[in-house]
mmCIF file of C-alpha atoms and ligand atoms in Angstrom:
data_model
loop_
_atom_site.group_PDB
_atom_site.id
_atom_site.type_symbol
_atom_site.label_atom_id
_atom_site.label_comp_id
_atom_site.label_asym_id
_atom_site.label_seq_id
_atom_site.Cartn_x
_atom_site.Cartn_y
_atom_site.Cartn_z
ATOM 1 C CA MET A 1 5.477 -6.832 12.437
ATOM 2 C CA ASP A 2 4.509 -8.702 9.275
ATOM 3 C CA PHE A 3 2.451 -5.961 7.599
ATOM 4 C CA PHE A 4 3.773 -2.414 7.402
ATOM 5 C CA ILE A 5 4.017 0.633 5.169
ATOM 6 C CA THR A 6 7.128 2.728 4.606
ATOM 7 C CA ILE A 7 6.583 6.262 3.351
ATOM 8 C CA LEU A 8 9.311 7.283 0.896
ATOM 9 C CA GLY A 9 7.853 10.666 -0.072
ATOM 10 C CA SER A 10 5.055 12.826 1.304
ATOM 11 C CA SER A 11 5.172 15.973 -0.817
ATOM 12 C CA SER A 12 2.845 17.056 -3.598
ATOM 13 C CA ALA A 13 4.018 18.005 -7.100
ATOM 14 C CA THR A 14 6.933 20.270 -6.208
ATOM 15 C CA PHE A 15 9.014 18.697 -3.491
ATOM 16 C CA HIS A 16 9.729 20.312 -0.152
ATOM 17 C CA LYS A 17 13.302 20.278 1.206
ATOM 18 C CA ASN A 18 12.235 17.752 3.868
ATOM 19 C CA ARG A 19 9.766 15.781 1.808
ATOM 20 C CA GLY A 20 10.247 13.635 -1.305
ATOM 21 C CA LEU A 21 7.658 12.877 -3.957
ATOM 22 C CA THR A 22 4.937 10.279 -3.556
ATOM 23 C CA SER A 23 6.024 6.693 -3.077
ATOM 24 C CA HIS A 24 5.038 4.063 -0.509
ATOM 25 C CA VAL A 25 6.375 0.562 0.091
ATOM 26 C CA VAL A 26 3.830 -1.988 1.262
ATOM 27 C CA SER A 27 5.507 -4.934 3.018
ATOM 28 C CA TYR A 28 3.505 -8.062 3.800
ATOM 29 C CA LYS A 29 5.052 -11.274 5.118
ATOM 30 C CA GLY A 30 8.274 -10.831 3.164
ATOM 31 C CA ASP A 31 6.696 -9.507 -0.043
ATOM 32 C CA HIS A 32 7.378 -5.878 -0.945
ATOM 33 C CA PHE A 33 5.261 -3.766 -3.297
ATOM 34 C CA LEU A 34 5.979 -0.239 -4.484
ATOM 35 C CA VAL A 35 3.079 2.178 -4.834
ATOM 36 C CA ASP A 36 3.888 5.204 -6.992
ATOM 37 C CA CYS A 37 7.425 6.174 -7.857
ATOM 38 C CA GLY A 38 8.017 9.926 -7.883
ATOM 39 C CA GLU A 39 11.401 11.363 -8.825
ATOM 40 C CA GLY A 40 14.093 10.355 -6.340
ATOM 41 C CA THR A 41 12.280 7.247 -5.136
ATOM 42 C CA GLN A 42 15.297 4.937 -5.516
ATOM 43 C CA ILE A 43 17.426 7.368 -3.503
ATOM 44 C CA GLN A 44 14.805 7.428 -0.757
ATOM 45 C CA MET A 45 14.766 3.621 -0.830
ATOM 46 C CA GLN A 46 18.506 3.527 -0.225
ATOM 47 C CA ARG A 47 18.249 6.155 2.514
ATOM 48 C CA PHE A 48 15.532 4.321 4.380
ATOM 49 C CA GLY A 49 16.798 0.762 3.973
ATOM 50 C CA THR A 50 14.099 -0.529 1.625
ATOM 51 C CA PRO A 51 15.088 -3.920 0.171
ATOM 52 C CA LEU A 52 15.368 -2.524 -3.360
ATOM 53 C CA GLN A 53 15.755 -5.835 -5.184
ATOM 54 C CA LYS A 54 12.864 -7.451 -3.374
ATOM 55 C CA ILE A 55 10.228 -5.232 -4.979
ATOM 56 C CA SER A 56 8.237 -7.567 -7.205
ATOM 57 C CA ARG A 57 5.313 -5.391 -8.294
ATOM 58 C CA ILE A 58 4.922 -1.650 -8.811
ATOM 59 C CA PHE A 59 1.530 0.086 -8.832
ATOM 60 C CA ILE A 60 1.361 3.553 -10.426
ATOM 61 C CA SER A 61 -1.782 5.497 -9.530
ATOM 62 C CA HIS A 62 -1.618 7.935 -12.456
ATOM 63 C CA LEU A 63 0.744 9.446 -14.966
ATOM 64 C CA HIS A 64 1.501 12.783 -13.349
ATOM 65 C CA GLY A 65 5.249 13.247 -13.057
ATOM 66 C CA ASP A 66 5.368 13.415 -9.275
ATOM 67 C CA HIS A 67 3.995 9.857 -9.205
ATOM 68 C CA PHE A 68 6.131 8.119 -11.842
ATOM 69 C CA TYR A 69 9.184 10.137 -12.947
ATOM 70 C CA GLY A 70 11.368 8.024 -10.641
ATOM 71 C CA LEU A 71 10.542 4.845 -12.492
ATOM 72 C CA ILE A 72 13.111 4.896 -15.311
ATOM 73 C CA GLY A 73 15.940 5.509 -12.822
ATOM 74 C CA LEU A 74 14.830 2.593 -10.675
ATOM 75 C CA LEU A 75 14.420 0.250 -13.657
ATOM 76 C CA SER A 76 17.849 1.264 -14.914
ATOM 77 C CA THR A 77 19.433 0.619 -11.506
ATOM 78 C CA TYR A 78 17.907 -2.853 -11.430
ATOM 79 C CA HIS A 79 19.539 -3.504 -14.806
ATOM 80 C CA LEU A 80 22.923 -2.249 -13.599
ATOM 81 C CA PHE A 81 22.585 -4.563 -10.580
ATOM 82 C CA HIS A 82 21.991 -7.459 -13.054
ATOM 83 C CA ARG A 83 18.539 -8.144 -11.705
ATOM 84 C CA LYS A 84 17.097 -11.419 -12.969
ATOM 85 C CA ALA A 85 13.746 -11.565 -11.156
ATOM 86 C CA PRO A 86 10.691 -10.494 -13.169
ATOM 87 C CA LEU A 87 9.121 -7.128 -12.392
ATOM 88 C CA HIS A 88 5.451 -6.280 -12.908
ATOM 89 C CA ILE A 89 4.133 -2.740 -13.356
ATOM 90 C CA TYR A 90 0.445 -1.812 -13.132
ATOM 91 C CA SER A 91 -0.329 1.534 -14.723
ATOM 92 C CA HIS A 92 -2.493 3.475 -17.125
ATOM 93 C CA ARG A 93 -1.369 3.724 -20.724
ATOM 94 C CA PRO A 94 0.933 4.816 -22.265
ATOM 95 C CA LEU A 95 3.536 4.039 -19.615
ATOM 96 C CA GLN A 96 4.845 1.028 -21.504
ATOM 97 C CA GLU A 97 5.550 3.190 -24.562
ATOM 98 C CA ILE A 98 7.188 5.914 -22.432
ATOM 99 C CA ILE A 99 9.519 3.458 -20.709
ATOM 100 C CA GLY A 100 10.138 1.611 -23.962
ATOM 101 C CA LEU A 101 11.265 4.813 -25.677
ATOM 102 C CA GLN A 102 13.556 5.759 -22.791
ATOM 103 C CA LEU A 103 15.196 2.322 -22.834
ATOM 104 C CA LYS A 104 15.531 2.383 -26.610
ATOM 105 C CA ALA A 105 17.115 5.852 -26.584
ATOM 106 C CA SER A 106 19.731 4.641 -24.109
ATOM 107 C CA SER A 107 20.267 1.342 -25.981
ATOM 108 C CA THR A 108 19.310 -0.575 -22.858
ATOM 109 C CA GLU A 109 18.141 -4.142 -23.037
ATOM 110 C CA LEU A 110 17.035 -4.969 -19.533
ATOM 111 C CA SER A 111 18.628 -7.885 -17.698
ATOM 112 C CA TYR A 112 15.235 -8.963 -16.320
ATOM 113 C CA PRO A 113 11.713 -9.536 -17.674
ATOM 114 C CA LEU A 114 9.453 -6.502 -17.331
ATOM 115 C CA TYR A 115 5.695 -6.974 -17.608
ATOM 116 C CA PHE A 116 3.152 -4.185 -17.941
ATOM 117 C CA HIS A 117 -0.457 -4.544 -16.839
ATOM 118 C CA ASP A 118 -2.695 -1.770 -18.154
ATOM 119 C CA LEU A 119 -5.197 -0.058 -15.889
ATOM 120 C CA GLU A 120 -8.318 1.190 -17.625
ATOM 121 C CA GLU A 121 -9.965 4.492 -16.763
ATOM 122 C CA GLY A 122 -12.607 3.826 -14.118
ATOM 123 C CA GLN A 123 -11.385 0.262 -13.525
ATOM 124 C CA SER A 124 -12.151 -1.486 -10.266
ATOM 125 C CA GLY A 125 -11.515 -5.006 -8.997
ATOM 126 C CA VAL A 126 -8.732 -7.453 -8.222
ATOM 127 C CA LEU A 127 -5.315 -6.855 -9.788
ATOM 128 C CA TYR A 128 -3.306 -9.562 -8.093
ATOM 129 C CA GLU A 129 -3.680 -12.076 -5.301
ATOM 130 C CA THR A 130 -1.707 -14.613 -3.372
ATOM 131 C CA GLU A 131 -2.940 -17.176 -0.888
ATOM 132 C CA ASP A 132 -3.117 -14.583 1.876
ATOM 133 C CA LEU A 133 -3.189 -11.153 0.204
ATOM 134 C CA ARG A 134 -5.399 -9.523 -2.393
ATOM 135 C CA ILE A 135 -4.607 -6.251 -4.188
ATOM 136 C CA GLU A 136 -7.584 -4.363 -5.598
ATOM 137 C CA THR A 137 -7.948 -1.110 -7.477
ATOM 138 C CA PHE A 138 -10.660 1.533 -7.630
ATOM 139 C CA PRO A 139 -11.106 4.835 -9.511
ATOM 140 C CA LEU A 140 -10.443 8.292 -8.049
ATOM 141 C CA ILE A 141 -11.392 11.805 -9.185
ATOM 142 C CA HIS A 142 -8.446 13.601 -10.785
ATOM 143 C CA SER A 143 -7.524 15.522 -13.936
ATOM 144 C CA VAL A 144 -6.161 12.358 -15.611
ATOM 145 C CA PRO A 145 -7.261 8.716 -15.148
ATOM 146 C CA THR A 146 -6.271 7.852 -11.586
ATOM 147 C CA ASN A 147 -6.665 4.742 -9.460
ATOM 148 C CA GLY A 148 -6.308 3.931 -5.789
ATOM 149 C CA PHE A 149 -5.189 0.564 -4.432
ATOM 150 C CA VAL A 150 -6.093 -1.545 -1.455
ATOM 151 C CA PHE A 151 -4.005 -4.373 0.003
ATOM 152 C CA LYS A 152 -6.234 -6.781 1.921
ATOM 153 C CA GLU A 153 -5.466 -9.908 3.865
ATOM 154 C CA ARG A 154 -7.435 -12.971 2.845
ATOM 155 C CA ASN A 155 -7.869 -16.493 4.191
ATOM 156 C CA VAL A 156 -6.866 -15.354 7.666
ATOM 157 C CA GLN A 157 -6.338 -18.462 9.758
ATOM 158 C CA ARG A 158 -7.399 -19.472 13.259
ATOM 159 C CA ARG A 159 -4.857 -18.941 16.031
ATOM 160 C CA LEU A 160 -3.291 -21.865 17.879
ATOM 161 C CA VAL A 161 -3.461 -21.675 21.675
ATOM 162 C CA LYS A 162 0.180 -22.427 22.454
ATOM 163 C CA ASP A 163 -0.415 -23.437 26.084
ATOM 164 C CA LYS A 164 -2.853 -26.114 24.978
ATOM 165 C CA ILE A 165 -0.848 -27.646 22.145
ATOM 166 C CA LYS A 166 2.689 -27.499 23.485
ATOM 167 C CA SER A 167 2.343 -30.715 25.524
ATOM 168 C CA MET A 168 0.548 -32.598 22.721
ATOM 169 C CA ASN A 169 3.614 -33.246 20.569
ATOM 170 C CA LEU A 170 1.568 -32.870 17.378
ATOM 171 C CA PRO A 171 2.927 -33.704 13.931
ATOM 172 C CA TYR A 172 3.702 -30.706 11.728
ATOM 173 C CA GLU A 173 0.736 -31.255 9.406
ATOM 174 C CA ALA A 174 -1.673 -30.975 12.337
ATOM 175 C CA TYR A 175 -0.896 -27.270 12.730
ATOM 176 C CA ASP A 176 -2.019 -26.390 9.196
ATOM 177 C CA GLU A 177 -5.183 -28.475 9.514
ATOM 178 C CA LEU A 178 -6.166 -26.977 12.857
ATOM 179 C CA LYS A 179 -5.375 -23.399 11.747
ATOM 180 C CA SER A 180 -7.572 -23.898 8.683
ATOM 181 C CA GLY A 181 -10.489 -24.850 10.939
ATOM 182 C CA LYS A 182 -10.397 -28.647 10.625
ATOM 183 C CA ASP A 183 -10.223 -31.262 13.375
ATOM 184 C CA PHE A 184 -7.195 -33.580 13.291
ATOM 185 C CA TYR A 185 -6.947 -37.352 13.854
ATOM 186 C CA LEU A 186 -3.721 -38.664 15.374
ATOM 187 C CA ASP A 187 -2.271 -42.015 14.246
ATOM 188 C CA ASP A 188 -3.783 -43.742 17.295
ATOM 189 C CA GLY A 189 -7.246 -42.589 16.155
ATOM 190 C CA SER A 190 -7.734 -39.963 18.861
ATOM 191 C CA LEU A 191 -9.280 -36.685 17.780
ATOM 192 C CA ILE A 192 -7.878 -33.174 18.342
ATOM 193 C CA ARG A 193 -10.826 -30.805 18.083
ATOM 194 C CA CYS A 194 -10.047 -27.542 16.332
ATOM 195 C CA ASP A 195 -12.276 -25.438 18.572
ATOM 196 C CA GLU A 196 -10.501 -26.754 21.682
ATOM 197 C CA VAL A 197 -6.991 -25.720 20.669
ATOM 198 C CA THR A 198 -7.542 -22.663 18.442
ATOM 199 C CA LEU A 199 -9.154 -19.234 18.670
ATOM 200 C CA LYS A 200 -11.145 -17.355 16.059
ATOM 201 C CA PRO A 201 -9.007 -15.631 13.386
ATOM 202 C CA PHE A 202 -8.135 -11.956 13.713
ATOM 203 C CA LEU A 203 -10.068 -9.614 11.444
ATOM 204 C CA PRO A 204 -8.303 -9.249 8.080
ATOM 205 C CA ARG A 205 -6.060 -6.168 7.973
ATOM 206 C CA SER A 206 -6.007 -3.822 5.008
ATOM 207 C CA TYR A 207 -4.131 -0.809 3.694
ATOM 208 C CA ALA A 208 -5.915 1.582 1.336
ATOM 209 C CA PHE A 209 -3.969 4.071 -0.793
ATOM 210 C CA CYS A 210 -6.006 7.000 -2.068
ATOM 211 C CA SER A 211 -3.657 8.921 -4.288
ATOM 212 C CA ASP A 212 -4.444 12.283 -5.867
ATOM 213 C CA THR A 213 -8.178 12.828 -5.714
ATOM 214 C CA GLY A 214 -10.856 15.390 -5.243
ATOM 215 C CA TYR A 215 -13.477 14.667 -2.623
ATOM 216 C CA THR A 216 -15.595 11.669 -3.551
ATOM 217 C CA GLU A 217 -17.408 9.024 -1.561
ATOM 218 C CA ASP A 218 -17.744 6.731 -4.567
ATOM 219 C CA PHE A 219 -14.842 4.520 -3.548
ATOM 220 C CA LEU A 220 -15.961 4.044 0.068
ATOM 221 C CA PRO A 221 -17.070 0.418 -0.509
ATOM 222 C CA PHE A 222 -13.493 -0.467 -1.509
ATOM 223 C CA VAL A 223 -11.832 1.088 1.530
ATOM 224 C CA LYS A 224 -14.447 0.298 4.175
ATOM 225 C CA ASP A 225 -12.965 -0.795 7.526
ATOM 226 C CA SER A 226 -9.370 -0.249 6.378
ATOM 227 C CA THR A 227 -6.875 -0.797 9.147
ATOM 228 C CA ILE A 228 -4.893 2.132 7.752
ATOM 229 C CA LEU A 229 -6.259 4.513 5.139
ATOM 230 C CA TYR A 230 -3.862 6.828 3.327
ATOM 231 C CA HIS A 231 -5.619 9.800 1.748
ATOM 232 C CA GLU A 232 -4.047 12.811 0.120
ATOM 233 C CA ALA A 233 -4.488 16.125 1.937
ATOM 234 C CA THR A 234 -2.769 18.659 -0.273
ATOM 235 C CA PHE A 235 -4.271 21.778 1.303
ATOM 236 C CA LEU A 236 -6.013 23.218 4.310
ATOM 237 C CA THR A 237 -9.647 24.143 3.710
ATOM 238 C CA GLY A 238 -9.784 27.311 1.605
ATOM 239 C CA ASP A 239 -6.067 27.218 0.742
ATOM 240 C CA ALA A 240 -6.228 25.778 -2.782
ATOM 241 C CA PRO A 241 -4.848 28.460 -5.142
ATOM 242 C CA ASN A 242 -7.507 27.893 -7.809
ATOM 243 C CA LYS A 243 -10.734 26.025 -8.554
ATOM 244 C CA ARG A 244 -9.016 23.398 -10.662
ATOM 245 C CA LEU A 245 -6.676 22.323 -7.866
ATOM 246 C CA GLU A 246 -9.582 22.480 -5.428
ATOM 247 C CA LYS A 247 -11.553 20.100 -7.633
ATOM 248 C CA TYR A 248 -8.793 17.546 -8.148
ATOM 249 C CA HIS A 249 -7.184 17.500 -4.718
ATOM 250 C CA ALA A 250 -8.452 17.075 -1.186
ATOM 251 C CA THR A 251 -8.154 19.096 1.997
ATOM 252 C CA ALA A 252 -7.144 17.648 5.350
ATOM 253 C CA LYS A 253 -10.766 17.908 6.454
ATOM 254 C CA GLU A 254 -12.007 16.031 3.401
ATOM 255 C CA ALA A 255 -9.446 13.256 3.914
ATOM 256 C CA ALA A 256 -10.610 12.925 7.520
ATOM 257 C CA THR A 257 -14.262 12.842 6.456
ATOM 258 C CA ILE A 258 -13.505 9.915 4.142
ATOM 259 C CA ALA A 259 -11.635 8.108 6.942
ATOM 260 C CA SER A 260 -14.585 8.618 9.257
ATOM 261 C CA LYS A 261 -17.179 7.436 6.717
ATOM 262 C CA ALA A 262 -14.975 4.446 5.842
ATOM 263 C CA ASN A 263 -14.699 3.488 9.519
ATOM 264 C CA ALA A 264 -10.910 3.354 9.126
ATOM 265 C CA GLY A 265 -8.735 2.383 12.071
ATOM 266 C CA GLN A 266 -6.148 5.031 11.315
ATOM 267 C CA LEU A 267 -5.706 7.801 8.749
ATOM 268 C CA ILE A 268 -2.383 8.822 7.235
ATOM 269 C CA ILE A 269 -2.504 12.144 5.405
ATOM 270 C CA GLY A 270 0.104 13.144 2.825
ATOM 271 C CA HIS A 271 0.829 14.744 -0.570
ATOM 272 C CA PHE A 272 1.314 18.019 1.269
ATOM 273 C CA SER A 273 1.691 21.225 -0.708
ATOM 274 C CA ALA A 274 5.265 22.536 -0.527
ATOM 275 C CA ARG A 275 3.820 25.773 0.856
ATOM 276 C CA TYR A 276 3.505 24.105 4.280
ATOM 277 C CA ASN A 277 6.689 24.027 6.328
ATOM 278 C CA MET A 278 4.824 22.831 9.401
ATOM 279 C CA LEU A 279 2.299 20.026 9.166
ATOM 280 C CA SER A 280 0.553 20.779 12.454
ATOM 281 C CA PRO A 281 -2.246 22.928 10.933
ATOM 282 C CA LEU A 282 -3.116 20.120 8.471
ATOM 283 C CA LEU A 283 -3.035 17.598 11.259
ATOM 284 C CA GLU A 284 -5.206 19.752 13.493
ATOM 285 C CA GLU A 285 -7.788 20.234 10.761
ATOM 286 C CA ALA A 286 -7.960 16.503 10.067
ATOM 287 C CA ARG A 287 -8.057 15.529 13.733
ATOM 288 C CA SER A 288 -11.042 17.805 14.323
ATOM 289 C CA VAL A 289 -12.982 15.281 12.185
ATOM 290 C CA PHE A 290 -11.029 12.040 12.654
ATOM 291 C CA SER A 291 -8.889 11.901 15.783
ATOM 292 C CA ASN A 292 -6.645 8.974 14.864
ATOM 293 C CA THR A 293 -4.863 10.880 12.102
ATOM 294 C CA THR A 294 -1.108 10.831 11.625
ATOM 295 C CA PRO A 295 1.025 12.653 9.046
ATOM 296 C CA ALA A 296 3.011 10.827 6.362
ATOM 297 C CA ILE A 297 6.660 11.350 7.292
ATOM 298 C CA ASP A 298 9.422 10.344 4.884
ATOM 299 C CA GLY A 299 11.220 7.249 6.141
ATOM 300 C CA LYS A 300 8.657 6.365 8.776
ATOM 301 C CA ARG A 301 7.081 2.929 9.085
ATOM 302 C CA TYR A 302 3.420 2.442 9.915
ATOM 303 C CA VAL A 303 2.549 -0.972 11.274
ATOM 304 C CA LEU A 304 -0.832 -2.608 10.701
ATOM 305 C CA THR A 305 -1.553 -4.335 13.996
ATOM 306 C CA HIS A 306 -4.373 -6.757 14.702
ATOM 307 C CA GLU A 307 -5.385 -5.133 17.928
ATOM 308 C CA SER A 308 -5.826 -1.436 17.317
ATOM 309 C CA SER A 309 -4.309 -0.622 13.942
ATOM 310 C CA SER A 310 -3.169 2.647 15.453
ATOM 311 C CA GLU A 311 0.368 1.759 16.416
ATOM 312 C CA THR A 312 3.241 3.350 14.536
ATOM 313 C CA VAL A 313 6.952 2.969 14.994
ATOM 314 C CA SER A 314 9.778 5.077 13.721
HETATM 315 ZN ZN1 ZN B 1 -1.756 14.149 -9.831
#
């Protein structure tokens, strides 16, 4: 379980008694990224055992309160915990000014370096990458500039066949060479052929986060073949209270249509209107279009597996 998502909040703008405001933690091989930070996020993190201090980068999809009002509380807590590690925040403007004013008003000089990276309206492309993970952004359709994010594995390596190599007593450096697709020469000059002791790499896994958005297929190229696709599903079809909300939010059916067109392995729906006590009607509507749909549940982990990408654990 080296790639998983933890849902911290699954409600839309006004929270439901059982559902917090939008925030997800993306965990990949020991790195932890926060995506959106609605009010109460740090409390949800404590409740659900998120390694608070290990968050290194925060991605804010847009500046509606239910997606970022939890930020100042979290930043302040880090300061009170004497955090030293740098923190990076990716967001539309003017978040830096908003946070700066809040810190100034409370005479707070943070104990750690805080770096802001501005998102431009309509921006797409790579925001950050490591040797084995790339984080990209893409624009969504909403009433203010809004971006989605996708976390994609990169440089996925070949898999060692343990039964074949265990009797070979190979030096440590041989493993890296063979996994990267190269043959390896032992000191005595004999050759270990990569294709004899390794298998093809797994397909790269990816997690796509489609925050608040009306229905649009424009971002499909960015989320194609996602292992898990999260897409907001605020309402059932026909339930939006007005045209404006209908235009800037999606129904369960629309979320499922995107998952189907994107050839996603699994769909998580969330950002549920507080009017829904039971999620089963939303789930039913989505599953009529895309069967492998699961609801976002606060505190639940969703594991990105190589095999089926449909496994979830509580
Ligand atoms: Zn919004």
